Short mmCIF file of C-alpha atoms and ligand atoms in Angstrom, two decimals:
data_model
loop_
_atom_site.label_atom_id
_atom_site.label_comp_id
_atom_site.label_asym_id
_atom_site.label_seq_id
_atom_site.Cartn_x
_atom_site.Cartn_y
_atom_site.Cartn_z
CA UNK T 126 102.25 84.45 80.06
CA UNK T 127 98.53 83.60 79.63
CA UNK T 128 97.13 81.72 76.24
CA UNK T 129 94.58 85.23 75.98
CA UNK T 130 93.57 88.52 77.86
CA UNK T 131 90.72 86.69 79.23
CA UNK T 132 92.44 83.98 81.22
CA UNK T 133 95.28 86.36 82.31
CA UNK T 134 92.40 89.11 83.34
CA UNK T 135 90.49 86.63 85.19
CA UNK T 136 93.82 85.56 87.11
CA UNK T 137 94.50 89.24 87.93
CA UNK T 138 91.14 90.07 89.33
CA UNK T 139 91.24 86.88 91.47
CA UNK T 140 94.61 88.25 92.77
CA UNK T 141 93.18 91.23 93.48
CA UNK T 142 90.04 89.54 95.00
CA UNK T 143 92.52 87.62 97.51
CA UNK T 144 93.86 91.01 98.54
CA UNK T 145 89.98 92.58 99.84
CA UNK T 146 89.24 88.80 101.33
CA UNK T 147 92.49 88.42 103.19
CA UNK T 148 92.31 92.46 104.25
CA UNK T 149 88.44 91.52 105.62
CA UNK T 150 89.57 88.47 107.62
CA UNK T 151 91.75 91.04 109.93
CA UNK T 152 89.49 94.23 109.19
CA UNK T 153 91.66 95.87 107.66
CA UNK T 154 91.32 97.95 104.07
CA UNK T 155 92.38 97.05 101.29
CA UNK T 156 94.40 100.36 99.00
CA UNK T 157 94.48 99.53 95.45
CA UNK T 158 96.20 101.66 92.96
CA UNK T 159 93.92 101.55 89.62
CA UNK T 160 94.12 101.97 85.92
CA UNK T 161 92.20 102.86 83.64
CA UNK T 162 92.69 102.72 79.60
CA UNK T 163 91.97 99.02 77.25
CA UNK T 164 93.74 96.83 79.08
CA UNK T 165 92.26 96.43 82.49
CA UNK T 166 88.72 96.46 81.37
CA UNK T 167 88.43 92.58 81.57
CA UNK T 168 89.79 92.69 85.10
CA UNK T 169 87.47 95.03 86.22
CA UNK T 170 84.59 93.11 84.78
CA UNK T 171 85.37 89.86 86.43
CA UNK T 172 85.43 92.28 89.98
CA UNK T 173 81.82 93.29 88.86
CA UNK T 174 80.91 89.58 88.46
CA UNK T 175 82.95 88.15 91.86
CA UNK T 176 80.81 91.05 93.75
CA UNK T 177 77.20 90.07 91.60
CA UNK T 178 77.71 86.50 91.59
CA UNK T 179 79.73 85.80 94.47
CA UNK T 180 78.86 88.52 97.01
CA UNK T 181 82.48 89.98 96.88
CA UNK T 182 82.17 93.06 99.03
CA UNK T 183 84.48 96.46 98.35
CA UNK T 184 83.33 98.10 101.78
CA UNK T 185 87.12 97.97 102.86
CA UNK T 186 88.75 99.03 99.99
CA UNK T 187 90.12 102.22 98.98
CA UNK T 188 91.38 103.17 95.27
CA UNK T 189 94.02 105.40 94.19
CA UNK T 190 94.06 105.98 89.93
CA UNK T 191 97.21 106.40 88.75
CA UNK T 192 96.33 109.19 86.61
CA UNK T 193 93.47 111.47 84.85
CA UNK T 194 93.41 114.11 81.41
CA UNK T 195 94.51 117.96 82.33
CA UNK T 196 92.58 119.62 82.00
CA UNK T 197 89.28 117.35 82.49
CA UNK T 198 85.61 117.49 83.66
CA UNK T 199 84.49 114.82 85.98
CA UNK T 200 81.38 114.25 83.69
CA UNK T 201 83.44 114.02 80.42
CA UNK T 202 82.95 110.87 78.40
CA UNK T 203 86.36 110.55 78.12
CA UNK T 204 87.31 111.46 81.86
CA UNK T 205 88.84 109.17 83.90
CA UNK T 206 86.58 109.45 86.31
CA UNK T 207 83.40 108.11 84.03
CA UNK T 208 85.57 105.28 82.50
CA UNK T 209 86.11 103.84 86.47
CA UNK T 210 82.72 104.47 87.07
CA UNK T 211 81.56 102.76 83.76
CA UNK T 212 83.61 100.24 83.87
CA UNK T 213 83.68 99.04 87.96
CA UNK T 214 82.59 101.52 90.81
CA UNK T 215 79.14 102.12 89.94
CA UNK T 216 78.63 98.06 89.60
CA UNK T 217 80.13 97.33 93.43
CA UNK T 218 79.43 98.18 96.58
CA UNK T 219 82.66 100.85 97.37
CA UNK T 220 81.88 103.58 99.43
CA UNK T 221 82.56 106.57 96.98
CA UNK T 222 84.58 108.53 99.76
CA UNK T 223 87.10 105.74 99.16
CA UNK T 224 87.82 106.51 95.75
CA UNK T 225 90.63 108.87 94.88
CA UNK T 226 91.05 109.91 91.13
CA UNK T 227 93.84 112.63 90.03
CA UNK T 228 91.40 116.46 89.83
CA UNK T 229 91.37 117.82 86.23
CA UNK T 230 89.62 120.64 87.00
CA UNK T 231 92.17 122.52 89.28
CA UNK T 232 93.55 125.52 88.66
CA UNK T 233 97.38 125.40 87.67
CA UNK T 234 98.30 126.68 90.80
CA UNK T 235 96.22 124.28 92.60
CA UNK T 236 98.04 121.31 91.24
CA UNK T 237 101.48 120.85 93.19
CA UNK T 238 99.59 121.02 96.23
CA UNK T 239 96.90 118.51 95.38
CA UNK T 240 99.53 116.47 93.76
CA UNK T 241 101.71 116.35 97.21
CA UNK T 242 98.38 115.64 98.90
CA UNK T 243 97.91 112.55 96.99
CA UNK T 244 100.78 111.18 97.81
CA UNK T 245 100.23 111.71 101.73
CA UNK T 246 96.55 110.46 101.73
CA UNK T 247 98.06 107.08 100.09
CA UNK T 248 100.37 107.09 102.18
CA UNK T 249 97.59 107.65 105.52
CA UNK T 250 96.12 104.72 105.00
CA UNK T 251 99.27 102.19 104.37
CA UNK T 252 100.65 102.40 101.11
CA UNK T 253 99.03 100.35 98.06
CA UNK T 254 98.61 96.96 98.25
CA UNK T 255 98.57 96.14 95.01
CA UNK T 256 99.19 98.81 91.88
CA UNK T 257 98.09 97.48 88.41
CA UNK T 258 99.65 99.08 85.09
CA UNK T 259 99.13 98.97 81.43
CA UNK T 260 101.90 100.02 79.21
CA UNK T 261 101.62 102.91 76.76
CA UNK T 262 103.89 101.81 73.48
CA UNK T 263 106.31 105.03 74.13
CA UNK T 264 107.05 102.55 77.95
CA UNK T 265 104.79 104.98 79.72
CA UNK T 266 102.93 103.38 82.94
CA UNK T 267 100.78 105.62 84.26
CA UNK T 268 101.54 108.95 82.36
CA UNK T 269 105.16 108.73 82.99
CA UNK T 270 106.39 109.62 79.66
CA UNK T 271 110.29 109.28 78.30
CA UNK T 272 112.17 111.53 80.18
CA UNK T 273 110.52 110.57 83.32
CA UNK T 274 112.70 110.18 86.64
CA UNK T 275 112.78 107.26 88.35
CA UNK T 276 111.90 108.99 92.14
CA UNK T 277 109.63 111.23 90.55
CA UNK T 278 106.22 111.75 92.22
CA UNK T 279 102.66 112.71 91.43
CA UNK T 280 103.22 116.00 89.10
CA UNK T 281 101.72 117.34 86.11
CA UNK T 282 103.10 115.72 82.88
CA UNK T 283 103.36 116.59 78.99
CA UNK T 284 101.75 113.78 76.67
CA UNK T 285 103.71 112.39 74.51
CA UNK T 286 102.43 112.79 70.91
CA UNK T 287 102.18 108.99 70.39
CA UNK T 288 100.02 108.87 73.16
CA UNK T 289 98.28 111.10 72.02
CA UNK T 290 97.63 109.80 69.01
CA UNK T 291 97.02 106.65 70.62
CA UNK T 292 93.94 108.37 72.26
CA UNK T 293 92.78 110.07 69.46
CA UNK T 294 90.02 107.84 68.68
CA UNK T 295 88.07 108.58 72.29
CA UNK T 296 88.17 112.07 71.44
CA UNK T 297 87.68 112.65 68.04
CA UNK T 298 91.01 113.65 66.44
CA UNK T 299 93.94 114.09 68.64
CA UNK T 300 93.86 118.18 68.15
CA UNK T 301 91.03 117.30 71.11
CA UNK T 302 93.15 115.37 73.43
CA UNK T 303 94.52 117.23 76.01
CA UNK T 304 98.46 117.89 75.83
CA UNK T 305 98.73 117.60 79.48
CA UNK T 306 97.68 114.72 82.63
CA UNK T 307 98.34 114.25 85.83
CA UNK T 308 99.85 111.41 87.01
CA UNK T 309 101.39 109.37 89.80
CA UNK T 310 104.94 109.38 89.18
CA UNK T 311 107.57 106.06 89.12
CA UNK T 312 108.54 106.34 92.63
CA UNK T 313 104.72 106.53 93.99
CA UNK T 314 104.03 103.54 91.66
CA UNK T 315 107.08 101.50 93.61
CA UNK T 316 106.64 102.25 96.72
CA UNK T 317 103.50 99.58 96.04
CA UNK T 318 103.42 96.26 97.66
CA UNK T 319 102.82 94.69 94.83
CA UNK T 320 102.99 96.00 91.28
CA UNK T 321 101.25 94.06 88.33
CA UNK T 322 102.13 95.59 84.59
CA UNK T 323 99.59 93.21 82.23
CA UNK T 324 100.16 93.87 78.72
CA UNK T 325 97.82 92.16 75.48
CA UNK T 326 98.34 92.52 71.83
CA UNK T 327 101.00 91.63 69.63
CA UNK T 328 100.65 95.75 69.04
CA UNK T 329 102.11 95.77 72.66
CA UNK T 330 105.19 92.98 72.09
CA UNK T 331 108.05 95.96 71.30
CA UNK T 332 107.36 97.94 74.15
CA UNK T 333 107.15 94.79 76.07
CA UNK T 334 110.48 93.47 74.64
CA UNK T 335 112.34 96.91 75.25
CA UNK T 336 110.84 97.04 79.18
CA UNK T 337 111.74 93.63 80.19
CA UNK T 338 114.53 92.72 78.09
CA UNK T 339 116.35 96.34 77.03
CA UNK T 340 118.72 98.48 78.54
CA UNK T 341 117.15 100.92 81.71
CA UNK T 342 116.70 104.78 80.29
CA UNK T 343 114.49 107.38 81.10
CA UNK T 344 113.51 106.98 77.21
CA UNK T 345 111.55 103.61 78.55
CA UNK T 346 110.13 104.39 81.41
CA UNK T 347 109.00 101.01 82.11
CA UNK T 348 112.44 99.76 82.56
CA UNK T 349 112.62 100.83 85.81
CA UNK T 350 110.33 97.94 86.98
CA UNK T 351 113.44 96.20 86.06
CA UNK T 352 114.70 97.75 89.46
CA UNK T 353 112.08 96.35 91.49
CA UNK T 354 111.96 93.18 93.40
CA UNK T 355 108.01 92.84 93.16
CA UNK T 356 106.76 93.49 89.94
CA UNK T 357 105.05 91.12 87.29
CA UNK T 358 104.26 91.23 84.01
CA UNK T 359 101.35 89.15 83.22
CA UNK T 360 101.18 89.22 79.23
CA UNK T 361 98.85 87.49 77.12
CA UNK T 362 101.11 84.87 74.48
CA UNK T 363 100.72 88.26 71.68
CA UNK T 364 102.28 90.67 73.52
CA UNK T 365 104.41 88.29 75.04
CA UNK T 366 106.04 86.95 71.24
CA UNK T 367 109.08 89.14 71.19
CA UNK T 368 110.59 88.13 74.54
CA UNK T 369 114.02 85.46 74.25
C1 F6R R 610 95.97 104.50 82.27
C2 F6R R 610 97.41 104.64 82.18
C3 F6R R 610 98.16 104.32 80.93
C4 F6R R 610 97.62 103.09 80.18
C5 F6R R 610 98.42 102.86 78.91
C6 F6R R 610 97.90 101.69 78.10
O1 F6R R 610 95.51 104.85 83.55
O2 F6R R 610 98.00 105.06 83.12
O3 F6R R 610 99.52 104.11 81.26
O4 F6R R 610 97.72 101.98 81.02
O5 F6R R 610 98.37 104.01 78.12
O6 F6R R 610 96.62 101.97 77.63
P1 F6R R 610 95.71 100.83 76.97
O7 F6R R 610 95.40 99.87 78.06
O8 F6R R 610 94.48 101.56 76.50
O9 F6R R 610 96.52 100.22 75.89
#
C-alpha cells in the first residue's frame, strides 16, 4: 500500500524497468502483458521518462494487451490501440512488430481463431513476464466479467452494464460503447510470471475489499488471484481503506 498513485506507479514501472534490464543483460526479451484504462497511465508515463531521461531501451520487449472494444477501429479515439500508443509506444523505442493488441475489426467468425492464436504467439516467445491489471468495480481484470471461468482463455466477452457505464464518458453516452470486447481470459492472465493488480481511489476500495478479502465466485472475478501464488496488489492508501 503506497501513500498515492504516484509513488505506487513509479514503483511499478521501476519493476517493470528491472524486468527489460535484467532480460538485456542475457539477451533475452522481455513479454509484458499490458493494460490499458485510468489506472496504469502513471506507470506508463514514468516508462516514457526512464527511456527519455535515462536511455531505457524497449528493443527486447514484446507486449501482449489484455484486451480491446468489439467491435473497434484501430484509429478510434477510444480504441485500445490509440490509448497504448498515446499513452507509451509511440514515446519509446519498441519495435511495432512486437506489439500485440486484441483485433476489433475481425469478422465474428474470425475471432476464435485469432483468439487461440493469441494465446500460442504468447506462448512462442515464453510466457509473460510480468502481467499488470486494473480492476473494473464489477471484479473484472481484463474484460473478464462475473460469470467468468477461472481456466477460461482469450474469447469474446459480453460487457457488463456497469462497465459500461463506467466507460460511458470516452464515448459519449454508453448507448455508444460497444456491448462486446475481447479479452484474455483468467487462465491466460495466470499462467504469467508475475501478475501485478494496482488499484487507486477510494471509488475502487469495495471491489478491492471483496477481491482480497471475500469469498472466491465467478461473481468476482478477481478472487481468483486469491488462487495464485504470485500476484500483488499494489493499492494506493484510498483504495486500500476497506481492507482489515
Ligand atoms: C483494461 C482492462 C480493465 C481495466 C479496468 C479498470 O485493459 O482490462 O480491466 O483495467 O476496467 O479501469 P480503470 O483503470 O479505467 O479504472
Amino acid at each position: 500500500v503506497f501513500k498515492n498513485p504516484k509513488e505506487a506507479s513509479i514503483n511499478v514501472a521501476h519493476r517493470i524497468a528491472n524486468i527489460i534490464k535484467d532480460k538485456q543483460k542475457n539477451n533475452l526479451n522481455a513479454v509484458l502483458g499490458l493494460a490499458t484504462g485510468a489506472t496504469p497511465i502513471a506507470v506508463y508515463a514514468e516508462l516514457v521518462r526512464l527511456h527519455k531521461e535515462e536511455g531505457l531501451s524497449f528493443k527486447n520487449v514484446i507486449t501482449f494487451n489484455l484486451d480491446e472494444y468489439y467491435p473497434m477501429q484501430p484509429t478510434a479515439a477510444q480504441s485500445y490501440v490509440s490509448f497504448m500508443n498515446e499513452h507509451l509506444f509511440d514515446h519509446i523505442d519498441i519495435d511495432k512488430n512486437n506489439v500485440h493488441i486484441p483485433d476489433g475489426t475481425l469478422k465474428l467468425e474470425e475471432i476464435p481463431a485469432f483468439c487461440l492464436d493469441y494465446e500460442r504467439k504468447i506462448g512462442e516467445v515464453g510466457g509473460l513476464d510480468m502481467q499488470i491489471l486494473g480492476i473494473g468495480r464489477t471484479g473484472h481484470i481484463g474484460f473478464n466479467e462475473p460469470g467468468s471461468a477461472p481456466n477460461s482463455g482469450t474469447r469474446l466477452v459480453t460487457l457488463d452494464d456497469l462497465t459500461r457505464r463506467d466507460a460511458a464518458r470516452d464515448f459519449g453516452g454508453k448507448s455508444f460503447v460497444p456491448t462486446k470486447a475481447i479479452t484474455m481470459g483468467i487462465g491466460t492472465i495466470f499462467k504469467a510470471r508475475e501478475i501485478v493488480l494496482m488499484a487507486w481511489n477510494r471509488k475502487k476500495s469495495p471491489i478491492i475489499k471483496k477481491a482480497v478479502e471475500g469469498e472466491m465466485s465467478s461473481e468476482v472475478p478477481a478472487t481468483y488471484l486469491q488462487l495464485s501464488d504470485n500476484v500483488e496488489f499494489v493499492l494506493d492508501e484510498d483504495a486500500a481503506s476497506l481492507l482489515t
